[in-house]
Amino acid sequence: MADKSPGLEDQSAAAATIASESQTGKSGKRDAFAELLAPKPKQAKHTKASPPSNKRAIGGPRDALGAYIAKPESYPSSIVVYHNEDFVAIHDLFPKSTLHLLLLPREATKTRLHPFEALEDPVFLSKVKKETKLLRSLAAGELRRRYGKYSAQDKERQEALSADPPPDELPPGRDWEREIVCGVHAVPSMNHLHIHVISIDRYSDWLKHKKHYNSFSTPFFVPIDDFPLAQDDARRHPTREGYLRRDYICWRCGKDYGNKFSELKVHLEEEFNEWKQL
């Protein structure tokens, strides 16, 4: 297995530090999330550039995640958030929310299994839950970096950050981890095991049709904390349950938009602008 490059190794160390100190509120840690997750200047954006031909998936588009698992060090930090011996965290190429990350396990015996099967292993499940918790914490910090200045709940914290000198202890501010969901799809679109770590806003140009929306807004999306699943859990039968065929229901206000996707998209922008100001 390839070693990490020095730059990403430093970022992984920062991630571990953040995981242990993210709840302390110390002002000295306030920029760590931005350094780890913020897109870097003068680098090609993940959504604009295709990977070099030698990195293309051997098995076709559904095998595309394998390249990140095999050689994460060959990608810039605008794509690979961090990696270690057991996991790779990346930005989703086609994000379905304003922040959409993927956690890719690297264990060879699990990586090509269906998530329902892979996550039945209690030892492996424990490792996945622990790493998902870390990535969720990092994602929460990134949401704060992007939207904290708009949020009423973060106002006191933002003012403290602007103080000169800043206080030793920052106000807790908004709980951005509550704005992130982590889980898997009942029928994954990619062959390699991946866990979605995604903000709840569903506001993205890449959200283009019913399957995109309902795959994150119905029980088709199975939270990682719900595992292991009972054998009689209805979510094991997503086609029978018809999750992806359901009407559009706003994730925030609960309004039923039927099959009117264009109207839903307009509404999602309105909800996003209100949500970030909470």
Short mmCIF file of N, CA, C and O in Angstrom, two decimals, residues 106-222:
data_model
loop_
_atom_site.label_atom_id
_atom_site.label_comp_id
_atom_site.label_asym_id
_atom_site.label_seq_id
_atom_site.Cartn_x
_atom_site.Cartn_y
_atom_site.Cartn_z
N ARG A 106 -10.57 0.92 2.70
CA ARG A 106 -9.52 0.34 1.85
C ARG A 106 -9.32 -1.15 2.11
O ARG A 106 -8.46 -1.77 1.45
N GLU A 107 -10.05 -1.73 3.04
CA GLU A 107 -9.88 -3.14 3.36
C GLU A 107 -10.30 -3.99 2.16
O GLU A 107 -11.46 -3.97 1.74
N ALA A 108 -9.36 -4.75 1.63
CA ALA A 108 -9.57 -5.46 0.37
C ALA A 108 -10.73 -6.44 0.42
O ALA A 108 -11.43 -6.65 -0.58
N THR A 109 -10.97 -7.05 1.57
CA THR A 109 -12.05 -8.04 1.67
C THR A 109 -13.43 -7.41 1.76
O THR A 109 -14.43 -8.12 1.67
N LYS A 110 -13.48 -6.10 1.93
CA LYS A 110 -14.77 -5.42 2.11
C LYS A 110 -15.12 -4.45 0.98
O LYS A 110 -16.29 -4.18 0.74
N THR A 111 -14.11 -3.93 0.31
CA THR A 111 -14.33 -2.75 -0.52
C THR A 111 -15.27 -2.97 -1.69
O THR A 111 -15.88 -2.02 -2.19
N ARG A 112 -15.44 -4.22 -2.14
CA ARG A 112 -16.35 -4.47 -3.26
C ARG A 112 -17.62 -5.21 -2.83
O ARG A 112 -18.38 -5.70 -3.67
N LEU A 113 -17.86 -5.25 -1.54
CA LEU A 113 -19.09 -5.85 -1.04
C LEU A 113 -20.22 -4.82 -1.01
O LEU A 113 -19.98 -3.61 -0.90
N HIS A 114 -21.45 -5.30 -1.08
CA HIS A 114 -22.60 -4.43 -0.83
C HIS A 114 -22.50 -3.94 0.61
O HIS A 114 -22.11 -4.69 1.51
N PRO A 115 -22.85 -2.67 0.87
CA PRO A 115 -22.70 -2.16 2.25
C PRO A 115 -23.47 -2.96 3.29
O PRO A 115 -23.00 -3.12 4.42
N PHE A 116 -24.64 -3.49 2.94
CA PHE A 116 -25.40 -4.26 3.91
C PHE A 116 -24.63 -5.50 4.35
O PHE A 116 -24.73 -5.92 5.50
N GLU A 117 -23.87 -6.08 3.43
CA GLU A 117 -23.07 -7.26 3.75
C GLU A 117 -21.79 -6.86 4.49
O GLU A 117 -21.45 -7.45 5.53
N ALA A 118 -21.09 -5.86 3.99
CA ALA A 118 -19.82 -5.46 4.59
C ALA A 118 -20.00 -5.00 6.03
O ALA A 118 -19.18 -5.30 6.91
N LEU A 119 -21.09 -4.29 6.30
CA LEU A 119 -21.30 -3.69 7.62
C LEU A 119 -21.92 -4.65 8.62
O LEU A 119 -22.24 -4.26 9.74
N GLU A 120 -22.07 -5.91 8.24
CA GLU A 120 -22.49 -6.92 9.21
C GLU A 120 -21.33 -7.37 10.09
O GLU A 120 -21.54 -7.95 11.15
N ASP A 121 -20.12 -7.12 9.66
CA ASP A 121 -18.92 -7.46 10.43
C ASP A 121 -18.77 -6.44 11.55
O ASP A 121 -18.51 -5.26 11.29
N PRO A 122 -18.92 -6.84 12.82
CA PRO A 122 -18.91 -5.87 13.91
C PRO A 122 -17.60 -5.12 14.07
O PRO A 122 -17.60 -3.94 14.42
N VAL A 123 -16.48 -5.78 13.82
CA VAL A 123 -15.18 -5.11 13.95
C VAL A 123 -15.03 -4.06 12.85
O VAL A 123 -14.63 -2.91 13.11
N PHE A 124 -15.35 -4.44 11.64
CA PHE A 124 -15.26 -3.50 10.52
C PHE A 124 -16.25 -2.35 10.71
O PHE A 124 -15.91 -1.18 10.48
N LEU A 125 -17.46 -2.65 11.13
CA LEU A 125 -18.47 -1.62 11.36
C LEU A 125 -17.99 -0.60 12.39
O LEU A 125 -18.17 0.61 12.22
N SER A 126 -17.36 -1.08 13.45
CA SER A 126 -16.85 -0.18 14.47
C SER A 126 -15.81 0.77 13.90
O SER A 126 -15.81 1.98 14.20
N LYS A 127 -14.92 0.26 13.05
CA LYS A 127 -13.90 1.11 12.42
C LYS A 127 -14.54 2.15 11.51
O LYS A 127 -14.14 3.32 11.49
N VAL A 128 -15.55 1.72 10.75
CA VAL A 128 -16.22 2.64 9.83
C VAL A 128 -16.94 3.74 10.60
O VAL A 128 -16.87 4.92 10.23
N LYS A 129 -17.63 3.37 11.66
CA LYS A 129 -18.34 4.38 12.45
C LYS A 129 -17.38 5.39 13.07
O LYS A 129 -17.66 6.60 13.10
N LYS A 130 -16.24 4.91 13.55
CA LYS A 130 -15.26 5.81 14.15
C LYS A 130 -14.71 6.79 13.12
O LYS A 130 -14.60 7.99 13.38
N GLU A 131 -14.39 6.29 11.92
CA GLU A 131 -13.83 7.17 10.89
C GLU A 131 -14.89 8.11 10.34
O GLU A 131 -14.60 9.27 10.02
N THR A 132 -16.13 7.63 10.26
CA THR A 132 -17.22 8.49 9.80
C THR A 132 -17.43 9.64 10.77
O THR A 132 -17.68 10.78 10.36
N LYS A 133 -17.31 9.36 12.05
CA LYS A 133 -17.45 10.41 13.06
C LYS A 133 -16.38 11.48 12.88
O LYS A 133 -16.66 12.68 13.00
N LEU A 134 -15.16 11.06 12.59
CA LEU A 134 -14.08 12.01 12.34
C LEU A 134 -14.39 12.88 11.12
O LEU A 134 -14.28 14.11 11.18
N LEU A 135 -14.78 12.24 10.03
CA LEU A 135 -15.04 12.99 8.81
C LEU A 135 -16.24 13.92 8.98
O LEU A 135 -16.26 15.04 8.45
N ARG A 136 -17.23 13.49 9.73
CA ARG A 136 -18.38 14.35 10.00
C ARG A 136 -17.95 15.60 10.77
O ARG A 136 -18.44 16.70 10.51
N SER A 137 -17.04 15.43 11.72
CA SER A 137 -16.52 16.57 12.47
C SER A 137 -15.80 17.55 11.56
O SER A 137 -15.97 18.77 11.66
N LEU A 138 -15.00 17.02 10.65
CA LEU A 138 -14.30 17.88 9.69
C LEU A 138 -15.30 18.61 8.79
O LEU A 138 -15.15 19.80 8.50
N ALA A 139 -16.32 17.88 8.34
CA ALA A 139 -17.33 18.47 7.47
C ALA A 139 -18.10 19.57 8.20
O ALA A 139 -18.42 20.62 7.62
N ALA A 140 -18.38 19.36 9.48
CA ALA A 140 -19.07 20.38 10.27
C ALA A 140 -18.23 21.66 10.35
O ALA A 140 -18.76 22.77 10.25
N GLY A 141 -16.93 21.49 10.52
CA GLY A 141 -16.06 22.65 10.54
C GLY A 141 -16.05 23.40 9.22
O GLY A 141 -15.98 24.63 9.17
N GLU A 142 -16.16 22.64 8.12
CA GLU A 142 -16.20 23.28 6.81
C GLU A 142 -17.51 24.04 6.60
O GLU A 142 -17.52 25.14 6.03
N LEU A 143 -18.62 23.47 7.07
CA LEU A 143 -19.89 24.20 6.98
C LEU A 143 -19.81 25.50 7.78
O LEU A 143 -20.30 26.55 7.33
N ARG A 144 -19.21 25.45 8.96
CA ARG A 144 -19.06 26.67 9.76
C ARG A 144 -18.20 27.69 9.03
O ARG A 144 -18.50 28.89 9.04
N ARG A 145 -17.13 27.22 8.40
CA ARG A 145 -16.26 28.14 7.67
C ARG A 145 -17.01 28.83 6.54
O ARG A 145 -16.85 30.03 6.30
N ARG A 146 -17.87 28.07 5.85
CA ARG A 146 -18.59 28.62 4.71
C ARG A 146 -19.76 29.51 5.12
O ARG A 146 -19.99 30.57 4.53
N TYR A 147 -20.52 29.05 6.12
CA TYR A 147 -21.81 29.68 6.39
C TYR A 147 -21.95 30.29 7.78
O TYR A 147 -22.98 30.90 8.08
N GLY A 148 -20.92 30.15 8.62
CA GLY A 148 -21.02 30.69 9.97
C GLY A 148 -21.29 32.18 10.00
O GLY A 148 -22.01 32.69 10.86
N LYS A 149 -20.75 32.91 9.04
CA LYS A 149 -20.92 34.37 9.01
C LYS A 149 -22.36 34.77 8.72
O LYS A 149 -22.75 35.91 8.97
N TYR A 150 -23.16 33.83 8.18
CA TYR A 150 -24.56 34.13 7.89
C TYR A 150 -25.49 33.66 9.01
O TYR A 150 -26.66 34.05 9.04
N SER A 151 -25.00 32.80 9.89
CA SER A 151 -25.85 32.10 10.85
C SER A 151 -26.08 32.90 12.13
O SER A 151 -25.13 33.33 12.79
N ALA A 152 -27.35 33.06 12.49
CA ALA A 152 -27.69 33.77 13.73
C ALA A 152 -27.15 33.02 14.94
O ALA A 152 -26.70 33.63 15.92
N GLN A 153 -27.18 31.68 14.89
CA GLN A 153 -26.69 30.89 16.02
C GLN A 153 -25.17 31.00 16.18
O GLN A 153 -24.65 30.72 17.26
N ASP A 154 -24.49 31.38 15.13
CA ASP A 154 -23.03 31.51 15.18
C ASP A 154 -22.57 32.95 15.37
O ASP A 154 -21.36 33.21 15.37
N LYS A 155 -23.50 33.88 15.53
CA LYS A 155 -23.13 35.29 15.57
C LYS A 155 -22.15 35.60 16.70
O LYS A 155 -21.12 36.25 16.49
N GLU A 156 -22.45 35.12 17.90
CA GLU A 156 -21.58 35.40 19.04
C GLU A 156 -20.19 34.80 18.83
O GLU A 156 -19.17 35.43 19.15
N ARG A 157 -20.14 33.61 18.26
CA ARG A 157 -18.85 32.97 18.00
C ARG A 157 -18.06 33.75 16.95
O ARG A 157 -16.85 33.95 17.09
N GLN A 158 -18.74 34.18 15.89
CA GLN A 158 -18.07 34.94 14.84
C GLN A 158 -17.51 36.25 15.38
O GLN A 158 -16.41 36.67 15.01
N GLU A 159 -18.26 36.89 16.26
CA GLU A 159 -17.78 38.14 16.86
C GLU A 159 -16.56 37.89 17.73
O GLU A 159 -15.62 38.69 17.76
N ALA A 160 -16.56 36.75 18.44
CA ALA A 160 -15.41 36.41 19.28
C ALA A 160 -14.17 36.15 18.42
O ALA A 160 -13.05 36.53 18.79
N LEU A 161 -14.38 35.53 17.27
CA LEU A 161 -13.25 35.26 16.37
C LEU A 161 -12.64 36.55 15.83
O LEU A 161 -11.44 36.60 15.52
N SER A 162 -13.47 37.58 15.72
CA SER A 162 -13.00 38.85 15.18
C SER A 162 -12.38 39.74 16.24
O SER A 162 -11.79 40.78 15.92
N ALA A 163 -12.51 39.34 17.50
CA ALA A 163 -11.98 40.16 18.60
C ALA A 163 -10.45 40.15 18.56
O ALA A 163 -9.82 39.21 18.09
N ASP A 164 -9.87 41.22 19.06
CA ASP A 164 -8.41 41.34 19.10
C ASP A 164 -7.97 41.73 20.51
O ASP A 164 -8.16 42.88 20.92
N PRO A 165 -7.40 40.80 21.27
CA PRO A 165 -7.15 39.40 20.88
C PRO A 165 -8.41 38.56 21.06
O PRO A 165 -9.31 38.95 21.81
N PRO A 166 -8.49 37.39 20.39
CA PRO A 166 -9.66 36.52 20.57
C PRO A 166 -9.64 35.91 21.97
O PRO A 166 -8.58 35.77 22.58
N PRO A 167 -10.80 35.55 22.49
CA PRO A 167 -10.85 34.94 23.83
C PRO A 167 -10.21 33.55 23.83
O PRO A 167 -10.10 32.91 22.79
N ASP A 168 -9.80 33.12 25.01
CA ASP A 168 -9.21 31.77 25.13
C ASP A 168 -10.24 30.69 24.83
O ASP A 168 -9.90 29.64 24.29
N GLU A 169 -11.49 30.94 25.21
CA GLU A 169 -12.56 29.98 24.97
C GLU A 169 -13.61 30.62 24.08
O GLU A 169 -14.14 31.68 24.39
N LEU A 170 -13.89 29.98 22.95
CA LEU A 170 -14.90 30.50 22.03
C LEU A 170 -16.29 30.03 22.43
O LEU A 170 -16.46 28.92 22.93
N PRO A 171 -17.32 30.85 22.21
CA PRO A 171 -18.69 30.38 22.38
C PRO A 171 -18.94 29.17 21.47
O PRO A 171 -18.38 29.11 20.37
N PRO A 172 -19.74 28.21 21.90
CA PRO A 172 -19.92 26.99 21.10
C PRO A 172 -20.55 27.24 19.73
O PRO A 172 -20.23 26.57 18.76
N GLY A 173 -21.46 28.21 19.65
CA GLY A 173 -22.08 28.51 18.37
C GLY A 173 -23.00 27.40 17.89
O GLY A 173 -23.43 26.53 18.64
N ARG A 174 -23.29 27.42 16.62
CA ARG A 174 -24.22 26.48 16.01
C ARG A 174 -23.62 25.08 15.96
O ARG A 174 -22.42 24.91 15.71
N ASP A 175 -24.45 24.08 16.20
CA ASP A 175 -24.01 22.69 16.12
C ASP A 175 -24.11 22.24 14.67
O ASP A 175 -25.12 21.69 14.23
N TRP A 176 -23.05 22.45 13.91
CA TRP A 176 -23.08 22.14 12.49
C TRP A 176 -23.08 20.64 12.21
O TRP A 176 -23.45 20.21 11.11
N GLU A 177 -22.69 19.83 13.18
CA GLU A 177 -22.74 18.38 12.96
C GLU A 177 -24.18 17.90 12.79
O GLU A 177 -24.43 16.89 12.12
N ARG A 178 -25.12 18.63 13.36
CA ARG A 178 -26.54 18.27 13.19
C ARG A 178 -27.01 18.53 11.76
O ARG A 178 -28.07 18.03 11.36
N GLU A 179 -26.25 19.28 11.01
CA GLU A 179 -26.62 19.62 9.64
C GLU A 179 -26.00 18.66 8.62
O GLU A 179 -26.03 18.91 7.42
N ILE A 180 -25.45 17.56 9.10
CA ILE A 180 -24.78 16.59 8.24
C ILE A 180 -25.35 15.20 8.51
O ILE A 180 -25.58 14.83 9.67
N VAL A 181 -25.58 14.45 7.45
CA VAL A 181 -26.02 13.06 7.58
C VAL A 181 -24.96 12.15 6.98
O VAL A 181 -24.25 12.53 6.03
N CYS A 182 -24.86 10.96 7.53
CA CYS A 182 -23.84 10.00 7.10
C CYS A 182 -24.50 8.65 6.88
O CYS A 182 -25.17 8.14 7.79
N GLY A 183 -24.30 8.08 5.72
CA GLY A 183 -24.92 6.79 5.47
C GLY A 183 -24.60 6.24 4.09
O GLY A 183 -23.75 6.77 3.37
N VAL A 184 -25.31 5.17 3.73
CA VAL A 184 -25.09 4.49 2.46
C VAL A 184 -26.41 4.37 1.72
O VAL A 184 -27.49 4.50 2.31
N HIS A 185 -26.33 4.11 0.44
CA HIS A 185 -27.52 3.86 -0.36
C HIS A 185 -27.86 2.37 -0.35
O HIS A 185 -26.97 1.52 -0.38
N ALA A 186 -29.16 2.09 -0.34
CA ALA A 186 -29.60 0.70 -0.34
C ALA A 186 -29.18 -0.02 -1.62
O ALA A 186 -28.95 -1.23 -1.62
N VAL A 187 -29.07 0.73 -2.71
CA VAL A 187 -28.52 0.20 -3.97
C VAL A 187 -27.45 1.19 -4.42
O VAL A 187 -27.76 2.21 -5.04
N PRO A 188 -26.20 0.93 -4.11
CA PRO A 188 -25.13 1.89 -4.46
C PRO A 188 -24.98 2.05 -5.97
O PRO A 188 -25.18 1.11 -6.73
N SER A 189 -24.60 3.24 -6.37
CA SER A 189 -24.38 3.52 -7.79
C SER A 189 -22.96 3.17 -8.23
O SER A 189 -22.67 3.13 -9.42
N MET A 190 -22.06 2.96 -7.25
CA MET A 190 -20.66 2.64 -7.55
C MET A 190 -20.31 1.29 -6.95
O MET A 190 -20.89 0.87 -5.94
N ASN A 191 -19.33 0.62 -7.56
CA ASN A 191 -18.99 -0.74 -7.14
C ASN A 191 -18.21 -0.80 -5.83
O ASN A 191 -18.29 -1.80 -5.11
N HIS A 192 -17.44 0.23 -5.53
CA HIS A 192 -16.63 0.22 -4.31
C HIS A 192 -17.42 0.78 -3.14
O HIS A 192 -18.13 1.79 -3.27
N LEU A 193 -17.26 0.14 -2.01
CA LEU A 193 -17.97 0.56 -0.80
C LEU A 193 -17.65 2.01 -0.47
O LEU A 193 -16.49 2.41 -0.45
N HIS A 194 -18.68 2.80 -0.21
CA HIS A 194 -18.48 4.21 0.13
C HIS A 194 -19.60 4.68 1.05
O HIS A 194 -20.74 4.26 0.93
N ILE A 195 -19.22 5.56 1.95
CA ILE A 195 -20.16 6.14 2.91
C ILE A 195 -20.28 7.62 2.60
O ILE A 195 -19.27 8.34 2.49
N HIS A 196 -21.51 8.09 2.42
CA HIS A 196 -21.75 9.50 2.14
C HIS A 196 -21.73 10.30 3.45
O HIS A 196 -22.34 9.91 4.44
N VAL A 197 -21.03 11.41 3.42
CA VAL A 197 -21.04 12.39 4.51
C VAL A 197 -21.47 13.70 3.86
O VAL A 197 -20.68 14.34 3.17
N ILE A 198 -22.73 14.09 4.06
CA ILE A 198 -23.33 15.10 3.20
C ILE A 198 -24.18 16.08 4.01
O ILE A 198 -24.89 15.68 4.93
N SER A 199 -24.08 17.35 3.67
CA SER A 199 -24.92 18.35 4.34
C SER A 199 -26.37 18.15 3.91
O SER A 199 -26.67 17.63 2.83
N ILE A 200 -27.30 18.58 4.76
CA ILE A 200 -28.70 18.22 4.56
C ILE A 200 -29.43 19.10 3.57
O ILE A 200 -30.60 18.86 3.27
N ASP A 201 -28.78 20.11 3.00
CA ASP A 201 -29.49 21.13 2.23
C ASP A 201 -30.00 20.69 0.86
O ASP A 201 -30.90 21.31 0.31
N ARG A 202 -29.41 19.64 0.27
CA ARG A 202 -29.82 19.17 -1.07
C ARG A 202 -29.83 20.31 -2.09
O ARG A 202 -30.69 20.37 -2.98
N TYR A 203 -28.89 21.22 -1.96
CA TYR A 203 -28.82 22.37 -2.86
C TYR A 203 -27.58 22.25 -3.72
O TYR A 203 -26.46 22.48 -3.26
N SER A 204 -27.76 21.84 -4.99
CA SER A 204 -26.63 21.62 -5.88
C SER A 204 -27.12 21.56 -7.32
O SER A 204 -28.19 21.03 -7.61
N ASP A 205 -26.29 22.07 -8.23
CA ASP A 205 -26.60 21.95 -9.65
C ASP A 205 -26.58 20.50 -10.12
O ASP A 205 -27.17 20.18 -11.16
N TRP A 206 -25.89 19.64 -9.37
CA TRP A 206 -25.81 18.23 -9.76
C TRP A 206 -27.02 17.43 -9.30
O TRP A 206 -27.14 16.25 -9.64
N LEU A 207 -27.92 18.04 -8.55
CA LEU A 207 -29.17 17.38 -8.16
C LEU A 207 -30.15 17.61 -9.31
O LEU A 207 -30.76 18.68 -9.42
N LYS A 208 -30.32 16.60 -10.16
CA LYS A 208 -30.97 16.83 -11.45
C LYS A 208 -32.27 16.07 -11.68
O LYS A 208 -32.98 16.36 -12.64
N HIS A 209 -32.59 15.08 -10.86
CA HIS A 209 -33.82 14.34 -11.11
C HIS A 209 -34.27 13.59 -9.86
O HIS A 209 -33.63 13.68 -8.81
N LYS A 210 -35.37 12.86 -10.00
CA LYS A 210 -36.01 12.22 -8.85
C LYS A 210 -35.09 11.27 -8.11
O LYS A 210 -35.04 11.26 -6.88
N LYS A 211 -34.34 10.45 -8.86
CA LYS A 211 -33.46 9.50 -8.20
C LYS A 211 -32.43 10.21 -7.33
O LYS A 211 -32.13 9.78 -6.21
N HIS A 212 -31.87 11.30 -7.84
CA HIS A 212 -30.89 12.06 -7.07
C HIS A 212 -31.49 12.54 -5.75
O HIS A 212 -30.88 12.38 -4.68
N TYR A 213 -32.67 13.13 -5.83
CA TYR A 213 -33.27 13.71 -4.62
C TYR A 213 -33.73 12.62 -3.65
O TYR A 213 -33.39 12.64 -2.46
N ASN A 214 -34.49 11.66 -4.16
CA ASN A 214 -35.06 10.65 -3.27
C ASN A 214 -34.03 9.68 -2.72
O ASN A 214 -34.27 9.05 -1.69
N SER A 215 -32.89 9.58 -3.37
CA SER A 215 -31.86 8.68 -2.84
C SER A 215 -31.27 9.21 -1.54
O SER A 215 -30.64 8.45 -0.79
N PHE A 216 -31.48 10.50 -1.26
CA PHE A 216 -31.01 11.07 0.01
C PHE A 216 -32.16 11.52 0.91
O PHE A 216 -31.91 11.97 2.03
N SER A 217 -33.39 11.42 0.43
CA SER A 217 -34.53 12.00 1.15
C SER A 217 -35.59 10.97 1.53
O SER A 217 -36.67 11.34 1.98
N THR A 218 -35.28 9.70 1.33
CA THR A 218 -36.19 8.61 1.69
C THR A 218 -35.36 7.54 2.41
O THR A 218 -34.13 7.65 2.50
N PRO A 219 -35.99 6.47 2.90
CA PRO A 219 -35.23 5.39 3.54
C PRO A 219 -34.26 4.66 2.61
O PRO A 219 -33.54 3.76 3.07
N PHE A 220 -34.23 5.04 1.33
CA PHE A 220 -33.20 4.52 0.43
C PHE A 220 -31.81 4.87 0.96
O PHE A 220 -30.84 4.15 0.71
N PHE A 221 -31.73 5.99 1.68
CA PHE A 221 -30.49 6.41 2.34
C PHE A 221 -30.52 5.87 3.76
O PHE A 221 -31.40 6.22 4.56
N VAL A 222 -29.57 5.00 4.08
CA VAL A 222 -29.56 4.31 5.37
C VAL A 222 -28.45 4.89 6.25
O VAL A 222 -27.27 4.75 5.93
#
